Short mmCIF file of C-alpha atoms and ligand atoms in Angstrom, two decimals:
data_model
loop_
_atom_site.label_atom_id
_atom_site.label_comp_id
_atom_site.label_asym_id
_atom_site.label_seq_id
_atom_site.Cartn_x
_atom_site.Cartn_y
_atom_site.Cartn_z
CA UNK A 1 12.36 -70.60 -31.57
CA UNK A 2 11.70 -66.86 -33.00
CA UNK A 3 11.79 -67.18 -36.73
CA UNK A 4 13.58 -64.96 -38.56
CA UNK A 5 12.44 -62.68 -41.00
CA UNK A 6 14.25 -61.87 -44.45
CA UNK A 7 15.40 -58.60 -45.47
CA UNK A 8 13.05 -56.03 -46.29
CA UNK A 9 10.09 -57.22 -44.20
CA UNK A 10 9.14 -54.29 -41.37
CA UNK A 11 10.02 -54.62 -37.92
CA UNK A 12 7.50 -56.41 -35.44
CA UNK A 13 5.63 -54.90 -34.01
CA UNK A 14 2.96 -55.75 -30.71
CA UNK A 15 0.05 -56.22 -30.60
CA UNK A 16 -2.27 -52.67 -30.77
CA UNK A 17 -4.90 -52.79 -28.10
CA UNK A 18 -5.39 -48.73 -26.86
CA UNK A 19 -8.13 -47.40 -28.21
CA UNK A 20 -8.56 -43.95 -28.67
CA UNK A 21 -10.01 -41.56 -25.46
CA UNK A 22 -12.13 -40.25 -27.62
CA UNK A 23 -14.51 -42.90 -29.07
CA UNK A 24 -14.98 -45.99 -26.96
CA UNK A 25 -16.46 -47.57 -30.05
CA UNK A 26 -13.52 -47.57 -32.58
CA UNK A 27 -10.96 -50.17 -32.83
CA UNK A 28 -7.04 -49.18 -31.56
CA UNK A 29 -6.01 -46.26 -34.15
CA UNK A 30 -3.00 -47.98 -35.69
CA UNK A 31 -5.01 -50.62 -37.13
CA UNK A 32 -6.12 -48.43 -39.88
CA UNK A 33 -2.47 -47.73 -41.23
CA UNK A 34 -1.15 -50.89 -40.68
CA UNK A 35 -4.28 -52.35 -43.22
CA UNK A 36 -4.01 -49.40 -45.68
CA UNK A 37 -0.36 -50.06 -45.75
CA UNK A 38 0.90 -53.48 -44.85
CA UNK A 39 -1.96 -56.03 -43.84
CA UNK A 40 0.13 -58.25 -43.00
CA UNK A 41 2.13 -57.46 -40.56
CA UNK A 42 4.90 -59.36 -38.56
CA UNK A 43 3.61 -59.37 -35.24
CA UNK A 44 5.49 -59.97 -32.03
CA UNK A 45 3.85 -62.02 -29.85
CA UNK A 46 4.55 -62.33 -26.12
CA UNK A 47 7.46 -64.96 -24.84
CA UNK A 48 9.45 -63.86 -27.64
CA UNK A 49 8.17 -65.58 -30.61
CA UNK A 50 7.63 -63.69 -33.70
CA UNK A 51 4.36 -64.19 -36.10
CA UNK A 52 2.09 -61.85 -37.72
CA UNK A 53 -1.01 -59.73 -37.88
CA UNK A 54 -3.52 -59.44 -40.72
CA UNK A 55 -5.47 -56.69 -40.93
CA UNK A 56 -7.45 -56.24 -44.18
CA UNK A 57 -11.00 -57.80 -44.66
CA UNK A 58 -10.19 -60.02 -47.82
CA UNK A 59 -6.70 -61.80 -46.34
CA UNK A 60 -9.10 -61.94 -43.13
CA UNK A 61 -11.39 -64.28 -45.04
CA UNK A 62 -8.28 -65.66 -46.94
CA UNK A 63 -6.70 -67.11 -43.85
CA UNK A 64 -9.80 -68.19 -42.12
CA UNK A 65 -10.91 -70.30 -45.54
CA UNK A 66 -7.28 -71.87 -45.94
CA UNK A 67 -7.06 -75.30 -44.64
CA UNK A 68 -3.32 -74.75 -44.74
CA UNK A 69 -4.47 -72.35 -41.56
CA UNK A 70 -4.79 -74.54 -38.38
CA UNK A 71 -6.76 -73.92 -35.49
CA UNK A 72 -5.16 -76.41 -32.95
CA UNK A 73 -4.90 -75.10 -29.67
CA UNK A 74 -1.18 -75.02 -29.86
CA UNK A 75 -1.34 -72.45 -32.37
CA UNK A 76 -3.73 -70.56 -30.82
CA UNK A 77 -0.84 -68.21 -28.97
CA UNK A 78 -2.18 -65.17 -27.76
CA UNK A 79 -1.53 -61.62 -29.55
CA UNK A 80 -1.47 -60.40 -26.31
CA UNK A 81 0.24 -61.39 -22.87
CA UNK A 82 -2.40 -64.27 -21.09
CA UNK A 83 -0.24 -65.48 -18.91
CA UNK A 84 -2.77 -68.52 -18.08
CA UNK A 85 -4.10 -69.43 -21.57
CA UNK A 86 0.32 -69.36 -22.85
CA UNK A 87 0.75 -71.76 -20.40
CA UNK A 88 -2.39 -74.47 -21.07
CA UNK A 89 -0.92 -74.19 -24.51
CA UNK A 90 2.60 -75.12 -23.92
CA UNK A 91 1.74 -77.61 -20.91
CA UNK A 92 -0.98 -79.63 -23.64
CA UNK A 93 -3.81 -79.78 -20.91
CA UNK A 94 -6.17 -79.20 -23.65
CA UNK A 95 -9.62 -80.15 -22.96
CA UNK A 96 -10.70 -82.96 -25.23
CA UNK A 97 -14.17 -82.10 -26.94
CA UNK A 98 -13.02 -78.18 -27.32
CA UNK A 99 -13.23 -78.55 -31.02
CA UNK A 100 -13.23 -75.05 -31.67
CA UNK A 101 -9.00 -75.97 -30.87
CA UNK A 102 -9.30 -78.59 -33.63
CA UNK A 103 -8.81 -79.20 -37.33
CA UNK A 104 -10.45 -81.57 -39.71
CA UNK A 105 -11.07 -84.53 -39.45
CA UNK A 106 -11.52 -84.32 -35.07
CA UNK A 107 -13.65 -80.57 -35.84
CA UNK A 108 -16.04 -82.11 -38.55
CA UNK A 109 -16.89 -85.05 -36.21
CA UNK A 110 -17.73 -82.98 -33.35
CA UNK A 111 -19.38 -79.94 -34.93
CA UNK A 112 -21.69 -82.61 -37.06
CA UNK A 113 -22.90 -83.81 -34.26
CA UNK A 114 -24.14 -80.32 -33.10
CA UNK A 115 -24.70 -78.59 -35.98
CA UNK A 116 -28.07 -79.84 -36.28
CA UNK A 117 -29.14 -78.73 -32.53
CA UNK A 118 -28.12 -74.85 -33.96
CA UNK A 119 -29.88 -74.69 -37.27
CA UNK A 120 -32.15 -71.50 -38.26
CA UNK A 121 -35.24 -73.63 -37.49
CA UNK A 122 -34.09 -74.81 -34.19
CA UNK A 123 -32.96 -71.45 -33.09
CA UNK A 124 -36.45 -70.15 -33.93
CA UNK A 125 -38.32 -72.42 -32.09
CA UNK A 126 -36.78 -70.71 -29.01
CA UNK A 127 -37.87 -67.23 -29.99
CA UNK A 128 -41.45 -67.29 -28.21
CA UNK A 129 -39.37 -68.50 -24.79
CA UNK A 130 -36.99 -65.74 -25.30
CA UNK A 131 -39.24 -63.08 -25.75
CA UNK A 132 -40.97 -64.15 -22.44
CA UNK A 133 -37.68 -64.22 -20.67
CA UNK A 134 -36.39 -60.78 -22.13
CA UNK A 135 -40.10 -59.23 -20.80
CA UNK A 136 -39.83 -60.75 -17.45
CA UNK A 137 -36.55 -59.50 -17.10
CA UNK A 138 -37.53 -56.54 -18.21
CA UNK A 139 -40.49 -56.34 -15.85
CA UNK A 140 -37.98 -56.67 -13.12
CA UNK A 141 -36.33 -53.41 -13.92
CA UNK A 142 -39.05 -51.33 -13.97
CA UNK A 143 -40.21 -52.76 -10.50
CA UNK A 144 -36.80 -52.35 -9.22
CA UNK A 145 -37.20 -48.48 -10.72
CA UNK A 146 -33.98 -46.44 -11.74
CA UNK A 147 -31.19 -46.71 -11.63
CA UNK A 148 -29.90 -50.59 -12.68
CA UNK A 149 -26.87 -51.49 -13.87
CA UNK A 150 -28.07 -53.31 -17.56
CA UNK A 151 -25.21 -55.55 -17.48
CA UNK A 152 -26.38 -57.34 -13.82
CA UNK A 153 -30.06 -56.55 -14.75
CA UNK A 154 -30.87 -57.54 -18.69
CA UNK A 155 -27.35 -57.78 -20.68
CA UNK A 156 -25.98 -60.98 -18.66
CA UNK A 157 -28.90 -63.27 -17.46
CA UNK A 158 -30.86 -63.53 -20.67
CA UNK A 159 -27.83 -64.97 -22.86
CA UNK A 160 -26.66 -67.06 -19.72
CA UNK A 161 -30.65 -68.21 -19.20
CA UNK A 162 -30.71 -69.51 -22.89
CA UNK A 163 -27.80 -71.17 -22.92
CA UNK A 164 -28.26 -72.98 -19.79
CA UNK A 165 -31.96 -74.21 -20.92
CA UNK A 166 -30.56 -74.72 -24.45
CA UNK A 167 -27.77 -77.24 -22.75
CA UNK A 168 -29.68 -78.42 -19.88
CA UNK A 169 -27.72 -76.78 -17.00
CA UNK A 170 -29.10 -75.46 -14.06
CA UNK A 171 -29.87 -71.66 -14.00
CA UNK A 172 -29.99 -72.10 -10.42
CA UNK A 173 -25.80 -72.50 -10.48
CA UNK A 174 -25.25 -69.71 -12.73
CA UNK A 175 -23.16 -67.89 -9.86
CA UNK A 176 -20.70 -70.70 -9.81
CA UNK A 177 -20.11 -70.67 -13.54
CA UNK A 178 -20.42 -67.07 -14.07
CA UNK A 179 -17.68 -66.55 -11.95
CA UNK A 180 -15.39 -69.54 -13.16
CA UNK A 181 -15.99 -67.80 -16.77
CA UNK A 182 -15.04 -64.93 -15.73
CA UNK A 183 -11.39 -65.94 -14.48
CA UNK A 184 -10.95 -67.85 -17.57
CA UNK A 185 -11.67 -64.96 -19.78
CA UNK A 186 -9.68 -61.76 -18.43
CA UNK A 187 -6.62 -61.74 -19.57
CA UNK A 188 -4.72 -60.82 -16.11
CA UNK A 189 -5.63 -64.24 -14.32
CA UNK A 190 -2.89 -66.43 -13.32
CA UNK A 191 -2.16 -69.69 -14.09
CA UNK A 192 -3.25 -70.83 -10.93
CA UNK A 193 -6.35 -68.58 -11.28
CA UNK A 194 -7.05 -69.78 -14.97
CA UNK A 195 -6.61 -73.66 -13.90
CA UNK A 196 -8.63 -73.50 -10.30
CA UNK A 197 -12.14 -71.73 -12.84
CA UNK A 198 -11.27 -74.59 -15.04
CA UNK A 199 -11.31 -77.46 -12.81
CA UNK A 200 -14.11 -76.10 -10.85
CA UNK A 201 -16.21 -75.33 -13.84
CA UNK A 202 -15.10 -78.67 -15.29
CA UNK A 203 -15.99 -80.86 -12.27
CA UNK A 204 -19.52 -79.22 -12.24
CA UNK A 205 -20.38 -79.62 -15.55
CA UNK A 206 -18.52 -83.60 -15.34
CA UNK A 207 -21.05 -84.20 -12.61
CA UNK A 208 -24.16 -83.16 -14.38
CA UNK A 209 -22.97 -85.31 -17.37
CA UNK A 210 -23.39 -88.47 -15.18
CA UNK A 211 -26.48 -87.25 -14.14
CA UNK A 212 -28.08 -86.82 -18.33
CA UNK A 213 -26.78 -90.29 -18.00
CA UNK A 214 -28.63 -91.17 -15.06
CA UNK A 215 -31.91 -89.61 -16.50
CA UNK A 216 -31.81 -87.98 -19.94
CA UNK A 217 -33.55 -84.94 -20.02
CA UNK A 218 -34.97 -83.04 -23.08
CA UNK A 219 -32.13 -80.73 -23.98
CA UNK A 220 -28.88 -80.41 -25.97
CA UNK A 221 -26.52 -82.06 -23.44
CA UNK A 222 -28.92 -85.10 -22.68
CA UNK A 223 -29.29 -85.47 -26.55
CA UNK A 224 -25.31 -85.70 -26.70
CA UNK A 225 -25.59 -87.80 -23.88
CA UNK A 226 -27.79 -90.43 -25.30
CA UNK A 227 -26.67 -90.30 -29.18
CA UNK A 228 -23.74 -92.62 -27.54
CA UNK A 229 -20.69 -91.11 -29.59
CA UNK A 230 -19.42 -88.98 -27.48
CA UNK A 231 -17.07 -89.91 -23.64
CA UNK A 232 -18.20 -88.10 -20.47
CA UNK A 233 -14.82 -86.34 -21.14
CA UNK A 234 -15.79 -85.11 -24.52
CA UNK A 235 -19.35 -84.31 -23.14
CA UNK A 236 -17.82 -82.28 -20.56
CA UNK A 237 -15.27 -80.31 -23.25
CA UNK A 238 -18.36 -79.55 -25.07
CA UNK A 239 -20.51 -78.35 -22.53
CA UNK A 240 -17.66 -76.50 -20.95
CA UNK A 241 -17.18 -74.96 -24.55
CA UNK A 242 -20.40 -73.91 -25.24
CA UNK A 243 -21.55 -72.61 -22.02
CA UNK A 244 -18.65 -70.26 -21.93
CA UNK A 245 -19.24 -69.10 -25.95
CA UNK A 246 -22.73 -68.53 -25.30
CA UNK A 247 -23.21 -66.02 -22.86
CA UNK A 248 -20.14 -63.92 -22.20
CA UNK A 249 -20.13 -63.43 -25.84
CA UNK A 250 -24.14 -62.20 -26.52
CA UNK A 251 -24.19 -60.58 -22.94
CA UNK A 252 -21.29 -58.15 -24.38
CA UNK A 253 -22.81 -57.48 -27.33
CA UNK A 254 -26.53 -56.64 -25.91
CA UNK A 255 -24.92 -54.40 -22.99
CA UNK A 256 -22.21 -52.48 -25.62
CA UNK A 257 -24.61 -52.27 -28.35
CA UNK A 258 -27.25 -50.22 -25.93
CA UNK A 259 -24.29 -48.18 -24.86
CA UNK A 260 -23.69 -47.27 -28.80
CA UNK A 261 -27.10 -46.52 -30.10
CA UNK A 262 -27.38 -44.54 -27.00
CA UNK A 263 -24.01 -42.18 -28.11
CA UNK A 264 -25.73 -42.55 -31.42
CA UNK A 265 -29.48 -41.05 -30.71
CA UNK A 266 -30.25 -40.14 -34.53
CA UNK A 267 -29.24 -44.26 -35.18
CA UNK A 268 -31.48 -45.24 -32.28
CA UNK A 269 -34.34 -42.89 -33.69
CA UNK A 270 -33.96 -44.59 -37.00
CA UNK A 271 -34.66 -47.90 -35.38
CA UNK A 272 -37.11 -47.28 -33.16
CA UNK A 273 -39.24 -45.02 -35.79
CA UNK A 274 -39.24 -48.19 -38.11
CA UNK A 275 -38.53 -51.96 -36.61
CA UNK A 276 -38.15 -53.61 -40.34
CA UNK A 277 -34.75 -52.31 -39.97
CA UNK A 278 -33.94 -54.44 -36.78
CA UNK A 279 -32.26 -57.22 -38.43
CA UNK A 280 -30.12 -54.85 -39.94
CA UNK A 281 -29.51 -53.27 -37.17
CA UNK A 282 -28.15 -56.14 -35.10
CA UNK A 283 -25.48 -56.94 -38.00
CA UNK A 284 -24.26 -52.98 -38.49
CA UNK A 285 -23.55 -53.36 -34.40
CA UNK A 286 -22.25 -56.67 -34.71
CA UNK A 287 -20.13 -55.15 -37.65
CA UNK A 288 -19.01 -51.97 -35.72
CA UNK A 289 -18.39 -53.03 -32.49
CA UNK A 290 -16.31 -56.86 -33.17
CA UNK A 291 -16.29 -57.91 -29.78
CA UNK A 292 -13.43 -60.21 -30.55
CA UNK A 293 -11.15 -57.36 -30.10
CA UNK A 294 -7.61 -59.03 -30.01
CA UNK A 295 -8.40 -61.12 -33.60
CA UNK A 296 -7.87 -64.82 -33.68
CA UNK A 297 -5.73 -66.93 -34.15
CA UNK A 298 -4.03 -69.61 -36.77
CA UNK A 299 -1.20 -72.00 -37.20
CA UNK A 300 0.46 -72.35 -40.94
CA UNK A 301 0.70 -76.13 -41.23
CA UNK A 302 3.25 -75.59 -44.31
CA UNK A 303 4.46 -72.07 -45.85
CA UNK A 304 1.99 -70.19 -47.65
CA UNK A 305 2.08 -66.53 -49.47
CA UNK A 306 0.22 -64.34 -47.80
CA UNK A 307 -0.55 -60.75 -49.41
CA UNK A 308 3.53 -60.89 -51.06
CA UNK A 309 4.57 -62.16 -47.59
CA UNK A 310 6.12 -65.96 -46.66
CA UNK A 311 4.44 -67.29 -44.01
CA UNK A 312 6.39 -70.01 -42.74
CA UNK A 313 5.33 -73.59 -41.64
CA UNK A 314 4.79 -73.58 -38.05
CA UNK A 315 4.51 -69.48 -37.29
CA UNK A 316 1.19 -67.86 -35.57
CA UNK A 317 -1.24 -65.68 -37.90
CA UNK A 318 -3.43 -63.18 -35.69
CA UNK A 319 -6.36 -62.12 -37.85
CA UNK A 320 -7.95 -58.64 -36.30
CA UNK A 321 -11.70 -58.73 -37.40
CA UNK A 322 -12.24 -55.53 -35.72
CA UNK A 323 -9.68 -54.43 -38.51
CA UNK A 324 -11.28 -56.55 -41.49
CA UNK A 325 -14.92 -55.38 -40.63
CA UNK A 326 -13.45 -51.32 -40.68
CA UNK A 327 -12.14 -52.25 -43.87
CA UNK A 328 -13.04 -49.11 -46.56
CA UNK A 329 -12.35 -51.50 -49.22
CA UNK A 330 -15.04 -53.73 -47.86
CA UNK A 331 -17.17 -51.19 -46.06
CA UNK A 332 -18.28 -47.80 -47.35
CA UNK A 333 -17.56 -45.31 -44.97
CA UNK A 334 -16.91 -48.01 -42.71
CA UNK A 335 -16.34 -46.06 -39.07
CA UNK A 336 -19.81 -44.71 -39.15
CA UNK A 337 -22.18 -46.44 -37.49
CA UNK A 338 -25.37 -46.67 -40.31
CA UNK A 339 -27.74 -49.16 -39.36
CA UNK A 340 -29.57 -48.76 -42.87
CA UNK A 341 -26.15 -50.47 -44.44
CA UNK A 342 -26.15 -53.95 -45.07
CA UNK A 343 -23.59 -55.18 -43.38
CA UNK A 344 -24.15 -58.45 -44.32
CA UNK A 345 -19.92 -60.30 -44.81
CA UNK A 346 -18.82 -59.14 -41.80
CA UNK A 347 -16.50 -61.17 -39.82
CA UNK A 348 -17.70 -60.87 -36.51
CA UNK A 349 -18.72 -64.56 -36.03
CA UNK A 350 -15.45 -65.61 -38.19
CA UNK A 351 -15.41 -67.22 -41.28
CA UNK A 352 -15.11 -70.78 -42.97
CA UNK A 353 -15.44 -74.36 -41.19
CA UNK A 354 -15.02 -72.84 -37.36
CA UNK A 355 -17.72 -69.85 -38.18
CA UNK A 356 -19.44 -69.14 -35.11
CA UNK A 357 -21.72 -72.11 -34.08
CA UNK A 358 -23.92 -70.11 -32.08
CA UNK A 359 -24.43 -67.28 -34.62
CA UNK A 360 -28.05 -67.92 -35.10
CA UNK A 361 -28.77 -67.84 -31.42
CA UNK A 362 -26.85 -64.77 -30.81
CA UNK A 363 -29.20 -63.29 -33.37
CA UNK A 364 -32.37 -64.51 -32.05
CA UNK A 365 -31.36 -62.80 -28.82
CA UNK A 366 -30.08 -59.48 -30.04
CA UNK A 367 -32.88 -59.24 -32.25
CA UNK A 368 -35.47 -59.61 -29.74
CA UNK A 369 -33.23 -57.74 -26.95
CA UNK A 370 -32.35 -54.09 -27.92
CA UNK A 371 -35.98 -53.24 -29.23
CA UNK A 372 -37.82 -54.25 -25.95
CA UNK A 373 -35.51 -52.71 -23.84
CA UNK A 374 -36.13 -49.37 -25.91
CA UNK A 375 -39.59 -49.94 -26.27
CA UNK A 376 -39.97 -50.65 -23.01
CA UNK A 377 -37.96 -47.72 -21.70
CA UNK A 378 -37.93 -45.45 -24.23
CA UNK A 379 -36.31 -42.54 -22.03
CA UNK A 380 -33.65 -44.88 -21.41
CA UNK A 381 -30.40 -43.18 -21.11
CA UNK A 382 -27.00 -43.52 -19.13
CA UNK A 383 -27.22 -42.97 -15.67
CA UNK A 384 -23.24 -41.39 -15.98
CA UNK A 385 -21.46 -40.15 -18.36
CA UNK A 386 -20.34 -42.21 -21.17
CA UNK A 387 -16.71 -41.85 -20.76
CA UNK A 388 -17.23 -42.96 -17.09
CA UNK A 389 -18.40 -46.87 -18.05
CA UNK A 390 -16.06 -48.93 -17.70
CA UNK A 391 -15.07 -50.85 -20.41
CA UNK A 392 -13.41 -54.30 -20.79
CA UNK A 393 -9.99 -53.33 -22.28
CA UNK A 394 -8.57 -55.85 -20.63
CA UNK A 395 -10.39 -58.41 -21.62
CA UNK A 396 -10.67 -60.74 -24.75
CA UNK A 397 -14.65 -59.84 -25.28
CA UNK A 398 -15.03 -55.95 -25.02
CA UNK A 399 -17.38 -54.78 -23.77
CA UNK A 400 -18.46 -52.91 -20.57
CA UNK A 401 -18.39 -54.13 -17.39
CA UNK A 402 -21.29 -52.39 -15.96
CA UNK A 403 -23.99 -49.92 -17.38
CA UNK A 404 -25.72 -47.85 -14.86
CA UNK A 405 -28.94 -46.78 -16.75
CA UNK A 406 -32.14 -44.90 -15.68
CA UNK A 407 -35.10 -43.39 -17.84
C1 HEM B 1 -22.55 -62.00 -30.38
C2 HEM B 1 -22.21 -63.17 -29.97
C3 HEM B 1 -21.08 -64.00 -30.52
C4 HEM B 1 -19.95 -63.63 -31.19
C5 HEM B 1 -19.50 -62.23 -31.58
C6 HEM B 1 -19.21 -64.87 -31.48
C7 HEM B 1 -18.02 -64.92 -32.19
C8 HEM B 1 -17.40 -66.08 -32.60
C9 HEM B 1 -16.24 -66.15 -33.48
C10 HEM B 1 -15.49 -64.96 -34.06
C11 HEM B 1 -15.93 -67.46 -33.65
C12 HEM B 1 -14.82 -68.03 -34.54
C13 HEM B 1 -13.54 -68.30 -33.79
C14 HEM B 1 -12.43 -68.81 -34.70
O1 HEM B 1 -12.57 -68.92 -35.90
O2 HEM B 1 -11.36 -69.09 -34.17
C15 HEM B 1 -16.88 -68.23 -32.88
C16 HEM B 1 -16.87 -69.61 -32.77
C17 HEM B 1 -17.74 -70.31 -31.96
N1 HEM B 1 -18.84 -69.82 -31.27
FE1 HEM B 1 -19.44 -67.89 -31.22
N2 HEM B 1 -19.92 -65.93 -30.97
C18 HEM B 1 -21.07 -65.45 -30.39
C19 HEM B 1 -22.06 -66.20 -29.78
C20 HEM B 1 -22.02 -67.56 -29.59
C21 HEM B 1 -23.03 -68.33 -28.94
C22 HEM B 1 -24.35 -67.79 -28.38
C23 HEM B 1 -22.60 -69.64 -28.93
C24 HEM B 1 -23.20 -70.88 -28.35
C25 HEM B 1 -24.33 -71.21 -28.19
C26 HEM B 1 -21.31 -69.67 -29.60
C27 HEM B 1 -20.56 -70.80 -29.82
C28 HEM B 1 -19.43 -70.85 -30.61
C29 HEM B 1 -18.70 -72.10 -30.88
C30 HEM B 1 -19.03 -73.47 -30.33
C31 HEM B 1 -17.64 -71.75 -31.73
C32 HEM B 1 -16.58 -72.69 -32.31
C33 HEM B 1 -17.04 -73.21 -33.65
C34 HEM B 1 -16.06 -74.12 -34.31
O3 HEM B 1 -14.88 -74.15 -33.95
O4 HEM B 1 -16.47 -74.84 -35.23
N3 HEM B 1 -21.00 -68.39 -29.99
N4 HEM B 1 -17.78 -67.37 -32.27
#
């Protein structure tokens, strides 16, 4: 039921999601207001229910740190109509293993077991591989000669090749669960839609479960596999999880990110002219752009004040990071794009227990991924206009959808 709201708190509103004509790379306009005036916001969310939106960078981390917050799947409503994600929720066909839909003590148990598999360390030990991947791609390109679309080219198969070698998955299927990721993410896909991409991708990655069985291999899954705590269905949860966190995710991020320092050419300059400021880089784009674009979500497990505001047991709490990481209280000057900033607290990988897993991978591969490409190609420049790529406003992970690029 729609809980009501006492006197004096502002009318819901929805969910903002338009950004503005004019720069591709800014979050939706009223976002701004609503933190400078009321960051947190009742928010209504789609089916009628009413919740709210936080918007400022501190009650962003304050949320995301509060155990009181929970991050079951039932509470994870979308801000935004999803017609097939609103109806897993209600119809509790929750994968088991999906831990990122889980609160202590289930999430500790799982991510333990993997948290280990993503340290610093580990994630290294990949770079050497992943600079040979990102040069044969790269190699590729400049055979195939202008002009490629980055996306199909560079932005999507190097985060999708990782992942799959990380988990053990065959590269060679990558159409098959490219596609079934796909349907699950964009928010028009039906119900049907939605549940067809997540049989198929779940009876795919089921199968090759039984085959680590079979014959353990050396990689993530097989490791899983053979530790012995986990069920073939939490295996397959897992896998499912991670495969579709790990590329659609990075992929975005590589392909928007060129499309930025490209609008930005006194940014790229300052890059390219001195590489020391690469890491820095990669966290003022991660910062800038927060690919997350509709926020996440939380579940108040009792009521809790909230920036002078009730929240009450059982209501939805939508935190917008690309709100908290344009936060001037936060972030000086925060809607220019500086890559000499530190940028270091941004929320773009979340914050507290359910902080992205895969953070230090995503790194690895931006790090190594924007300054080949421009080294590489350093005429590289949009093969159309930059108002005419099309960008993924409707889905969950903006980004674009293709880049058409030539140099
Ligand atoms: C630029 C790339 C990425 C971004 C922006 C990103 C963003 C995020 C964010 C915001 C969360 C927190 C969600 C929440 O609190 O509800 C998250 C969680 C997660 N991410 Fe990422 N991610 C990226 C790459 C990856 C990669 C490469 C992997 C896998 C290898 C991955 C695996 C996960 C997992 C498993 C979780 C759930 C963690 C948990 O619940 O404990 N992510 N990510």
């Amino acid at each position: 039921m729609a809980p009501t709201l006492s006197a004096g708190t502002p009318a819901p509103i929805t969910m903002p999601t338009e950004r503005s004509a004019g720069c591709p790379f800014d979050p939706p306009p009223e976002l701004g207001p609503l933190r400078e005036g009321q960051p947190v916001q009742p928010l209504a969310y789609p089916g009628g229910h009413t919740g709210w939106l936080v918007t400022s960078h501190a009650l962003v981390r304050t949320v995301l740190a509060d155990p009181r917050f929970s991050s079951r799947m039932e509470f994870r409503r979308p801000a935004i109509h999803r017609p097939a994600i609103e109806e897993m929720i209600t119809s509790d066909r929750v994968p088991a293993g999906m831990f990122i839909g889980m609160d202590a003590p289930e999430h500790t148990r799982y991510r333990r077991l993997l948290t280990g598999e993503f340290t610093v360390r580990r994630m290294r030990q990949l770079e050497p591989w992943i600079e040979r991947v990102t040069d044969e791609h790269l190699d590729a390109m400049e055979q195939a000669g202008p002009p490629v679309d980055l996306v199909a080219a560079f932005a999507l198969p190097i985060p999708s090749l990782v992942i799959c070698e990380l988990l053990g998955v065959p590269y060679a299927d990558r159409e098959r669960f490219q596609h079934d990721t796909r349907v699950a993410m964009t928010l028009e896909s039906t119900p049907e839609e939605f549940d067809a991409a997540r049989h198929s991708l779940g009876g795919y990655l089921r199968e090759l479960v039984l085959r680590k069985r079979a014959e353990p291999a050396d990689d993530l899954l097989s490791g899983l596999v053979t530790g012995g705590e986990l069920n073939d269905e939490e295996l397959t949860g897992i896998a499912m999880m991670l495969l579709v966190a790990g590329h659609e995710t990075t992929a975005n991020m590589i392909s928007l990110g060129v499309l930025t320092l490209l609008a930005h050419p006194g940014q790229l300059a300052a890059v390219r002219d001195d590489p020391s400021l690469t890491e820095n880089a990669v966290e003022e784009l991660l910062r800038y752009l927060s690919i997350i674009q509709f926020g996440t979500q939380r579940g108040a497990l009792e009521d809790v004040e909230l920036g002078g505001v009730t929240i009450r047991a059982g209501e939805v709490v939508t935190v917008s990071i690309p709100a908290g990481n344009r936060d001037p209280e936060r972030f000086d000057d925060p809607d220019t794009l500086d890559v000499t900033r530190s940028a270091a607290g941004h929320l773009s990988f979340g914050h507290g227990v359910h902080q992205c897993l895969g953070q230090q991978l995503a790194r690895i591969e931006l790090r190594c991924a924007y300054p080949a490409l421009f080294r590489r190609f350093p005429t590289l420049r949009s093969a159309v206009p930059i108002e005419e790529v099309p960008l993924r406003a409707d889905m969950n992970i903006y980004g674009v959808h293709q880049l058409p690029v030539t140099w």
